[in-house]
Coordinates of C-alpha atoms in Angstrom, one line a residue:
X228 CA 0.0 0.1 0.0
X229 CA 1.6 3.4 -0.8
X230 CA 0.1 6.4 -2.0
X231 CA 2.4 6.7 -5.0
X232 CA 4.3 10.2 -5.8
X233 CA 2.1 12.0 -2.9
X234 CA -1.3 11.7 -4.9
X235 CA -4.3 9.6 -4.5
X236 CA -6.9 8.6 -6.8
X237 CA -10.5 7.7 -6.8
X238 CA -12.1 4.4 -7.2
X239 CA -15.0 4.4 -9.7
X240 CA -16.5 1.3 -11.2
X241 CA -13.4 -1.0 -9.9
X242 CA -10.8 1.3 -11.6
X243 CA -8.4 3.7 -9.8
X244 CA -8.3 6.9 -11.9
X245 CA -7.7 10.8 -11.4
X246 CA -10.3 13.7 -11.0
X247 CA -12.0 15.7 -13.4
X248 CA -11.0 18.3 -11.6
X249 CA -7.5 17.9 -11.0
X250 CA -5.9 17.7 -7.5
X251 CA -6.1 19.5 -4.1
X252 CA -3.9 19.7 -1.3
X253 CA -4.0 17.4 1.9
X254 CA -2.3 19.4 5.0
X255 CA -0.5 17.9 8.0
X256 CA -2.8 20.1 10.5
X257 CA 0.0 19.7 13.4
X258 CA 3.0 21.0 11.1
X259 CA 0.8 23.0 8.3
X260 CA 3.0 21.3 5.7
X261 CA 1.4 19.9 2.5
X262 CA 1.5 16.3 2.6
X263 CA 0.8 15.7 -1.0
X264 CA -2.3 15.7 -3.9
X265 CA -5.7 14.1 -3.4
X266 CA -7.8 13.5 -6.4
X267 CA -10.2 16.1 -7.0
X268 CA -13.6 14.6 -8.5
X269 CA -16.1 16.8 -10.5
X270 CA -19.5 16.2 -11.1
X271 CA -18.9 13.9 -14.0
X272 CA -16.9 11.6 -11.8
X273 CA -19.8 11.2 -9.2
X274 CA -22.3 10.6 -11.8
X275 CA -20.1 7.8 -13.5
X276 CA -19.7 6.4 -9.6
X277 CA -23.6 6.5 -9.2
X278 CA -24.1 4.8 -12.2
X279 CA -21.4 2.2 -11.4
X280 CA -23.0 1.4 -7.9
X281 CA -26.4 1.1 -9.8
X282 CA -25.3 -1.4 -12.3
X283 CA -23.4 -3.3 -9.9
X284 CA -26.1 -3.7 -7.6
X285 CA -29.0 -4.5 -10.4
X286 CA -27.0 -6.5 -12.6
X287 CA -24.8 -8.7 -10.5
X288 CA -25.4 -11.2 -7.6
X289 CA -23.8 -9.0 -5.0
X290 CA -27.1 -8.5 -2.8
X291 CA -27.9 -12.1 -2.6
X292 CA -24.5 -13.8 -2.5
X293 CA -24.1 -13.5 1.2
X294 CA -20.9 -16.0 1.2
X295 CA -19.0 -13.7 -1.5
X296 CA -19.9 -10.4 0.8
X297 CA -18.6 -12.1 3.7
X298 CA -15.5 -13.2 2.3
X299 CA -14.6 -9.9 0.3
X300 CA -15.2 -7.8 4.1
X301 CA -13.0 -10.3 5.7
X302 CA -10.3 -9.6 2.9
X303 CA -10.6 -6.1 3.6
X304 CA -10.2 -6.5 7.4
X305 CA -7.1 -8.4 6.8
X306 CA -5.4 -6.3 4.3
X307 CA -5.7 -3.4 6.6
X308 CA -4.5 -5.1 9.2
X309 CA -1.4 -6.3 7.1
X310 CA -1.0 -2.5 6.4
X311 CA -1.8 -1.2 9.6
X312 CA 1.4 0.4 10.3
X313 CA 1.4 2.3 7.1
X314 CA -2.2 3.6 7.8
X315 CA -1.3 4.4 11.4
X316 CA 1.4 7.2 10.2
X317 CA -0.6 8.3 7.6
X318 CA -3.7 8.7 10.0
X319 CA -1.7 10.7 12.4
X320 CA -0.3 12.8 9.4
X321 CA -3.5 13.7 7.6
X322 CA -6.1 13.6 10.7
X323 CA -3.8 15.2 13.1
X324 CA -4.6 12.1 15.7
X325 CA -2.7 11.7 18.6
X326 CA -0.7 8.0 18.3
X327 CA -2.4 6.8 21.5
X328 CA -5.8 6.8 19.7
X329 CA -4.8 4.8 16.7
X330 CA -4.9 1.7 18.8
X331 CA -8.6 2.3 19.4
X332 CA -11.4 4.4 17.4
X333 CA -8.9 6.0 15.2
X334 CA -7.6 2.8 13.5
X335 CA -7.2 -0.5 14.9
X336 CA -10.8 -0.4 16.3
X337 CA -12.8 0.0 13.0
X338 CA -10.7 -2.4 11.6
X339 CA -11.6 -5.0 13.6
X340 CA -15.1 -3.9 13.8
X341 CA -15.4 -5.1 10.1
X342 CA -15.3 -8.8 11.6
X343 CA -18.5 -8.0 13.3
X344 CA -20.4 -6.9 10.1
X345 CA -19.1 -10.2 8.3
X346 CA -20.2 -12.3 11.2
X347 CA -23.6 -10.6 11.3
X348 CA -24.3 -11.0 7.9
X349 CA -23.0 -14.7 7.9
X350 CA -25.3 -15.6 10.9
X351 CA -28.2 -13.4 10.1
X352 CA -32.0 -14.7 9.9
X353 CA -32.7 -12.9 6.4
X354 CA -35.9 -15.2 6.2
X355 CA -38.6 -15.3 9.0
X356 CA -41.0 -18.1 8.7
X357 CA -44.3 -16.8 10.3
X358 CA -46.2 -19.9 9.5
X359 CA -49.7 -20.6 8.0
X360 CA -52.5 -18.3 9.2
X361 CA -56.1 -17.8 7.5
X362 CA -56.4 -13.9 7.2
X363 CA -59.6 -12.9 5.8
X364 CA -60.5 -16.5 5.8
X365 CA -57.9 -17.4 3.1
X366 CA -55.0 -20.4 3.9
X367 CA -51.7 -18.3 3.5
X368 CA -48.6 -19.4 4.2
X369 CA -46.6 -16.1 5.3
X370 CA -42.8 -15.0 5.6
X371 CA -40.6 -11.8 6.2
X372 CA -37.6 -11.2 3.8
X373 CA -34.9 -8.8 4.9
X374 CA -32.9 -7.5 1.8
X375 CA -30.6 -4.6 0.8
X376 CA -32.0 -1.2 0.6
X377 CA -29.8 -0.8 -2.8
X378 CA -27.3 2.0 -3.8
X379 CA -26.1 4.2 -0.3
X380 CA -24.8 7.2 -0.6
X381 CA -22.2 7.6 2.4
X382 CA -20.9 11.3 3.3
X383 CA -18.5 11.0 6.3
X384 CA -16.5 13.9 8.4
X385 CA -12.9 14.2 9.2
X386 CA -12.6 13.8 12.8
X387 CA -12.7 10.1 13.0
X388 CA -12.4 8.9 9.4
X389 CA -11.7 5.4 9.7
X390 CA -14.2 5.0 12.2
X391 CA -16.8 6.7 10.3
X392 CA -16.1 5.1 6.7
X393 CA -15.8 1.7 7.7
X394 CA -18.6 1.9 10.2
X395 CA -20.6 2.8 6.9
X396 CA -18.7 0.6 4.4
X397 CA -19.1 -2.8 7.0
X398 CA -22.7 -2.9 7.3
X399 CA -23.7 -1.6 4.0
X400 CA -21.7 -4.0 2.4
X401 CA -22.5 -7.0 4.6
X402 CA -26.3 -6.2 4.1
X403 CA -25.7 -6.6 0.1
X404 CA -25.8 -3.1 -0.5
X405 CA -23.3 -1.1 -3.1
X406 CA -22.0 2.0 -2.1
X407 CA -20.4 5.5 -3.1
X408 CA -18.5 7.1 -0.4
X409 CA -17.5 10.7 -0.7
X410 CA -15.2 11.7 2.5
X411 CA -14.5 15.0 4.0
X412 CA -11.8 17.0 1.8
X413 CA -9.9 17.4 4.8
X414 CA -9.2 14.0 5.2
X415 CA -9.1 12.6 1.6
X416 CA -5.9 10.0 1.8
X417 CA -7.3 8.1 4.7
X418 CA -10.3 7.5 2.4
X419 CA -8.8 7.1 -1.0
X420 CA -6.1 4.1 0.3
X421 CA -9.4 2.2 1.2
X422 CA -10.0 2.3 -2.3
X423 CA -6.4 1.2 -3.5
X424 CA -6.4 -1.8 -1.2
X425 CA -9.9 -2.8 -2.5
X426 CA -9.0 -2.7 -5.8
X427 CA -5.9 -4.5 -5.5
X428 CA -6.3 -6.9 -2.6
X429 CA -10.0 -8.2 -2.5
X430 CA -12.6 -9.5 -4.6
X431 CA -15.3 -6.9 -4.1
X432 CA -16.7 -6.7 -7.7
X433 CA -16.1 -3.6 -9.8
X434 CA -18.7 -0.8 -9.1
X435 CA -19.6 -2.2 -5.7
X436 CA -17.4 0.2 -3.9
X437 CA -16.7 3.4 -5.4
X438 CA -14.7 6.3 -3.5
X439 CA -15.1 10.0 -4.4
X440 CA -13.0 12.7 -3.0
X441 CA -13.5 16.4 -3.5
X442 CA -13.4 19.6 -2.3
X443 CA -17.1 20.2 -4.3
X444 CA -19.7 19.7 -1.3
X445 CA -22.3 19.9 -4.1
X446 CA -21.4 16.1 -4.9
X447 CA -22.8 15.5 -1.5
X448 CA -25.7 17.0 -2.7
X449 CA -25.9 14.9 -5.9
X450 CA -25.5 11.8 -3.6
X451 CA -28.5 12.8 -1.6
X452 CA -30.9 14.2 -4.6
X453 CA -29.9 11.4 -7.4
X454 CA -32.9 9.1 -7.7
X455 CA -30.6 6.3 -8.4
X456 CA -29.7 6.3 -4.9
X457 CA -31.8 4.5 -2.8
X458 CA -30.6 5.7 0.6
X459 CA -27.7 8.3 2.0
X460 CA -25.9 7.9 5.1
X461 CA -24.3 11.1 6.6
X462 CA -22.4 11.9 9.7
X463 CA -21.4 15.5 10.4
X464 CA -23.1 18.5 11.7
X465 CA -26.6 18.9 12.1
X466 CA -26.9 22.2 9.8
X467 CA -25.6 20.1 7.3
X468 CA -27.8 17.2 8.0
X469 CA -30.7 19.4 7.4
X470 CA -29.5 19.9 3.7
X471 CA -28.8 16.2 3.2
X472 CA -32.3 15.5 4.3
X473 CA -33.8 18.2 2.2
X474 CA -32.1 17.2 -0.8
X475 CA -33.4 13.7 -0.2
X476 CA -36.7 14.5 0.3
X477 CA -37.1 15.0 -3.5
X478 CA -36.7 11.0 -3.6
X479 CA -38.1 10.1 -0.7
X480 CA -35.2 8.0 0.1
X481 CA -34.0 6.5 3.0
X482 CA -32.0 8.8 5.3
X483 CA -29.4 8.1 8.3
X484 CA -28.2 11.0 10.1
X485 CA -25.6 11.0 12.8
X486 CA -25.2 14.6 13.8
X487 CA -24.0 16.7 16.5
X488 CA -24.0 17.0 20.2
X489 CA -23.6 18.9 23.1
X490 CA -23.6 16.1 25.8
X491 CA -23.5 16.5 29.6
X492 CA -21.3 15.0 31.9
X493 CA -23.6 15.1 35.2
X494 CA -21.9 14.6 38.7
X495 CA -24.2 14.0 41.4
X496 CA -23.5 15.5 45.0
X497 CA -22.5 12.0 46.3
X498 CA -19.8 11.6 43.7
X499 CA -16.2 11.5 44.2
X500 CA -16.0 15.1 42.7
X501 CA -12.2 15.0 42.1
X502 CA -12.1 11.7 40.3
X503 CA -15.4 12.8 38.0
X504 CA -14.0 16.3 37.2
X505 CA -10.8 15.1 36.2
X506 CA -12.2 12.6 33.9
X507 CA -14.4 15.0 32.5
X508 CA -11.5 17.3 31.8
X509 CA -9.2 14.7 30.2
X510 CA -11.8 13.3 27.8
X511 CA -12.5 16.7 26.5
X512 CA -9.0 16.7 25.8
X513 CA -8.8 13.7 23.6
X514 CA -8.1 14.5 19.7
X515 CA -8.5 18.0 20.7
X516 CA -12.3 17.8 21.2
X517 CA -13.2 16.7 17.9
X518 CA -15.7 14.3 19.0
X519 CA -19.6 14.6 18.4
X520 CA -20.4 12.3 21.6
X521 CA -17.5 14.1 23.9
X522 CA -19.1 15.7 26.9
X523 CA -18.5 19.3 26.9
X524 CA -21.0 20.4 29.4
X525 CA -19.7 19.8 33.1
X526 CA -22.9 19.8 35.2
X527 CA -21.9 20.0 38.9
X528 CA -23.3 20.5 42.4
X529 CA -23.8 24.3 42.9
X530 CA -22.5 23.9 46.7
X531 CA -19.3 22.5 44.8
X532 CA -19.1 24.8 41.9
X533 CA -15.6 26.5 42.5
X534 CA -14.0 23.4 43.5
X535 CA -15.2 21.2 40.5
X536 CA -14.0 24.1 38.3
X537 CA -10.7 24.0 39.9
X538 CA -10.4 20.3 39.5
X539 CA -11.3 20.2 35.9
X540 CA -9.0 23.3 35.2
X541 CA -6.0 21.4 37.1
X542 CA -6.3 18.5 34.5
X543 CA -7.0 20.6 31.5
X544 CA -4.3 23.0 32.2
X545 CA -1.8 20.2 32.5
X546 CA -2.6 18.8 29.2
X547 CA -0.4 20.4 26.7
X548 CA -1.6 20.3 23.1
X549 CA 1.3 18.8 21.0
X550 CA 3.0 16.7 18.6
X551 CA 0.5 13.7 17.5
X552 CA 3.3 11.5 16.7
X553 CA 4.6 11.7 20.3
X554 CA 3.1 8.4 22.2
X555 CA 2.1 10.6 25.3
X556 CA 0.4 13.1 23.2
X557 CA -3.4 13.3 24.3
X558 CA -4.6 16.5 22.5
X559 CA -3.1 17.0 18.9
X560 CA -4.1 20.3 16.6
X561 CA -7.7 20.4 15.3
X562 CA -8.1 19.7 11.8
X563 CA -7.7 23.2 9.9
X564 CA -7.2 27.0 10.6
X565 CA -10.7 27.3 9.8
X566 CA -11.6 25.0 12.7
X567 CA -9.0 26.8 14.7
X568 CA -10.5 30.0 14.2
X569 CA -14.1 28.7 14.8
X570 CA -13.1 27.7 18.2
X571 CA -11.2 30.8 19.3
X572 CA -14.3 32.6 18.1
X573 CA -16.4 30.4 20.5
X574 CA -13.6 31.0 23.1
X575 CA -14.0 34.9 22.6
X576 CA -17.9 34.6 22.9
X577 CA -17.6 33.2 26.4
X578 CA -15.9 36.3 27.2
X579 CA -18.5 38.1 25.8
X580 CA -21.3 36.4 27.5
X581 CA -19.8 37.1 30.8
X582 CA -17.8 34.1 31.1
X583 CA -14.2 33.2 32.2
X584 CA -11.3 31.0 31.8
X585 CA -10.1 28.9 34.5
X586 CA -7.5 27.8 32.2
X587 CA -6.4 28.2 28.4
X588 CA -8.4 30.5 26.3
X589 CA -6.1 30.5 22.9
X590 CA -3.6 29.4 21.0
X591 CA -0.6 27.8 23.0
X592 CA 2.4 30.0 22.6
X593 CA 4.9 27.3 22.3
X594 CA 3.4 26.1 19.2
X595 CA 4.3 28.3 16.3
X596 CA 3.0 26.1 13.5
X597 CA -0.1 23.8 13.5
X598 CA -3.6 24.4 14.5
X599 CA -3.6 23.8 18.0
X600 CA -5.9 25.2 20.6
X601 CA -5.1 25.3 24.3
X602 CA -7.5 22.8 26.5
X603 CA -9.8 25.7 28.2
X604 CA -12.3 25.7 31.3
X605 CA -15.1 27.9 31.1
X606 CA -16.6 29.1 34.2
X607 CA -19.6 31.4 35.6
X608 CA -21.9 30.9 32.8
X609 CA -25.5 29.2 32.7
X610 CA -26.9 26.8 30.5
X611 CA -28.3 29.6 28.2
X612 CA -25.2 30.6 27.1
X613 CA -24.2 29.8 23.5
X614 CA -21.1 28.2 24.4
X615 CA -23.2 26.0 26.6
X616 CA -25.8 25.1 23.8
X617 CA -24.0 24.8 20.6
X618 CA -21.5 22.3 19.6
X619 CA -17.7 23.9 19.2
X620 CA -15.6 20.9 18.2
X621 CA -12.4 21.8 20.3
X622 CA -11.0 21.2 23.5
X623 CA -13.3 23.2 25.4
X624 CA -15.4 22.5 28.7
X625 CA -18.2 24.5 30.0
X626 CA -19.0 24.0 33.7
X627 CA -22.7 24.6 34.9
X628 CA -23.9 24.4 38.2
X629 CA -27.1 22.3 39.2
X630 CA -29.5 22.4 42.4
X631 CA -30.1 18.7 42.9
X632 CA -30.9 15.6 40.9
X633 CA -33.9 17.0 39.0
X634 CA -32.1 20.4 38.1
X635 CA -29.4 18.2 36.8
X636 CA -31.5 16.2 34.4
X637 CA -33.6 19.6 33.3
X638 CA -29.8 21.2 32.1
X639 CA -28.7 18.1 30.4
X640 CA -32.0 17.6 28.4
X641 CA -32.2 21.5 27.9
X642 CA -30.4 21.1 24.7
X643 CA -31.3 20.9 20.9
X644 CA -29.0 17.7 20.8
X645 CA -29.3 14.2 22.5
X646 CA -26.3 12.4 21.5
X647 CA -24.5 11.3 24.5
X648 CA -24.2 11.7 28.8
X649 CA -22.6 10.7 31.3
X650 CA -23.6 10.2 35.0
X651 CA -21.1 10.0 38.1
X652 CA -22.6 9.0 41.5
X653 CA -21.5 6.8 44.4
X654 CA -25.0 5.4 44.8
X655 CA -25.4 2.9 41.7
X656 CA -28.7 2.8 41.6
X657 CA -29.4 6.6 42.0
X658 CA -27.1 7.0 39.2
X659 CA -29.0 4.6 37.1
X660 CA -32.1 6.5 37.6
X661 CA -30.7 9.8 36.9
X662 CA -29.5 8.3 33.7
X663 CA -32.6 6.4 32.7
X664 CA -34.0 10.1 32.5
X665 CA -31.4 11.5 30.1
X666 CA -32.7 11.9 26.3
X667 CA -29.5 10.9 25.0
X668 CA -28.7 8.0 22.6
X669 CA -25.7 6.6 24.7
X670 CA -25.2 7.0 28.6
X671 CA -22.0 6.0 30.3
X672 CA -22.4 5.3 34.1
X673 CA -19.3 5.8 36.3
X674 CA -17.1 5.3 33.5
X675 CA -18.8 2.5 31.4
X676 CA -17.6 2.1 28.2
X677 CA -20.6 1.9 25.4
X678 CA -18.3 2.2 21.9
X679 CA -18.3 -1.1 20.9
X680 CA -18.8 -3.4 17.4
X681 CA -22.0 -4.7 19.0
X682 CA -23.4 -1.4 20.5
X683 CA -25.9 0.5 18.6
X684 CA -24.8 4.6 18.2
X685 CA -26.6 7.3 17.5
X686 CA -28.9 10.1 19.3
X687 CA -32.1 12.0 20.2
X688 CA -33.8 15.0 18.9
X689 CA -31.3 17.1 16.4
X690 CA -28.4 14.6 16.9
X691 CA -29.7 12.5 14.1
X692 CA -31.9 9.7 13.4
X693 CA -31.2 5.9 13.0
X694 CA -28.4 3.8 14.5
X695 CA -25.0 2.9 13.3
X696 CA -23.1 -0.1 14.7
X697 CA -24.6 -3.2 16.2
X698 CA -27.4 -5.3 14.7
X699 CA -29.4 -2.1 14.5
X700 CA -26.8 -0.4 12.6
X701 CA -26.7 -3.5 10.0
X702 CA -30.5 -3.4 9.9
X703 CA -30.5 0.4 8.8
X704 CA -29.2 -0.7 5.5
X705 CA -32.0 -3.3 5.2
X706 CA -35.4 -3.0 3.7
X707 CA -38.3 -5.7 4.8
X708 CA -40.4 -7.4 2.6
X709 CA -43.8 -9.5 3.7
X710 CA -44.3 -12.3 1.4
X711 CA -47.9 -14.2 1.7
X712 CA -48.3 -17.3 -0.7
X713 CA -51.9 -19.0 -1.1
X714 CA -51.6 -22.4 0.6
X715 CA -53.7 -25.3 -1.1

C-alpha cells in the first residue's frame, strides 16, 4: 500500500482514476505542511460512480451472494491489518490524531469491527417464517424477508475518518448494498487508500464500492438527491444534516443521520468530585475535543462549583497540546486553520457572554505552527449561554451548576441535541435512575464504555435519526418485504 508520488486516486467502477477537477492539497494539521495531492472529483466523476454502483447492484449477484460478501469484507479487514503501521502513520499525519488513539477508535478498532459486520451477515436470519394463517379466511403461508436497500450514498466527516468510513462501508456491504463514499476533503487520503486496497487486494466486484474525494461540497448534494441512490448515510454537523434531509426529500429515499452533540457530564452530590471532574476534563482533551459524543458540559453541584472548576482546570491545564506523533500526546491539533478560528470565536464569545477562563483560552504560545488550541475551561455561565448550547468541536469544557438531581436532568436535557451523556454518582442505583431520565442515545455511568462493534450508536432530537454499529446499525441498510403465498 502506498500513495505513489504523494498523490491519491478515485475508485470508480473498479478502476483507480484521477479526478476530473485535477487535484487538491492535503495538509498536516500539526505542522501546516502539505503532505501531497488528492484526486479532486467533479460532477461527471460522481455521476459515473453513482451509475457504477447502480449497475453493480442491479446486474450482479452481490446483493444475494452472502458468502461472497462475507469473504470480501474479511479480505478488506485482513489487508487493512497487514498495512496497519503505514495506515497509522498516514492517520497521524493527515488527521492529526494522537498516536495513542490509533490503537482504538482512530484505526485498529474500526478495522476489527469489520469482522462484526461479516459475522452478522453470515449468521443473520434473512428470512423469517411466520407459518400458516387464515387472514380474511384465506389459507396463507407467510414469511418476512430482509434484503438490501440498494445503492447507498455515504458522506463522512474528518474527525474519526476510519471509524466512520468503515462503520458505513462494513454494514452496508454486509447487508448487500453497493456504495458511493464521499469523504471529507480535509482527510481524503485515509479514504482513498481504502479504494486502493479494495481494488488491488480484495474480490469486491467493480462498482460495488466507489470512493470519490473532492473539494466540491455539491457532490454530496448530488448523492442525496439522485434518484439512482436509494439511501443516504450521513455523519456530520446538524446544519449539513438538515440540507441532506432536504435534498433527499425529493426522492423520498431512506436517510440515516448521525449529527452533532452538546453532551452533559452530570456529577451527583454523592460522587467522587475529584475523580469525576478529572475524567471530564481529560475526555474533552482527547483528539482536541473533535468528537460529536464528547461530554462538553460539566454539570456539577452548586455547593461545590468552585472546587469542580478548579479540579477540571487542573487536569486540562496540565495537558499540553502537542505533536501527535509522540506516544504521550493526548491533545493534538484541530483539523484546519478554519476550525481553529471557529473554536477561537467561541472562546471570544464566552468572554463576551460574561464567562471566564479557569485555564486556556487561546492558541498555545509554544506552538508556532500547527492548528492548536489550548484546553480551556469556561466558568461562570449558565446553560443559556451559546457556548453551553452550540457544538464547538474543540478542547473546551463549560462548567454549569445544578441544584439537585431533578435540576441536573433538566439542564442535561435542555439542549437541541441528545447524542451522549455521562452520570457519576456513588450510589449506582441512583445514578442509573438519573441516567434513565436523560434524553440521549448513549449514556455512560461511572466510566462504563459504550463504544463497541455490537453496541448501537446514535442520538435523540437534533443529534440525528437511526443507529450506526451493532445489529441495529446493520439493519439500517435493509428493507423489509412481507410475502404471502396462497396455501392450497
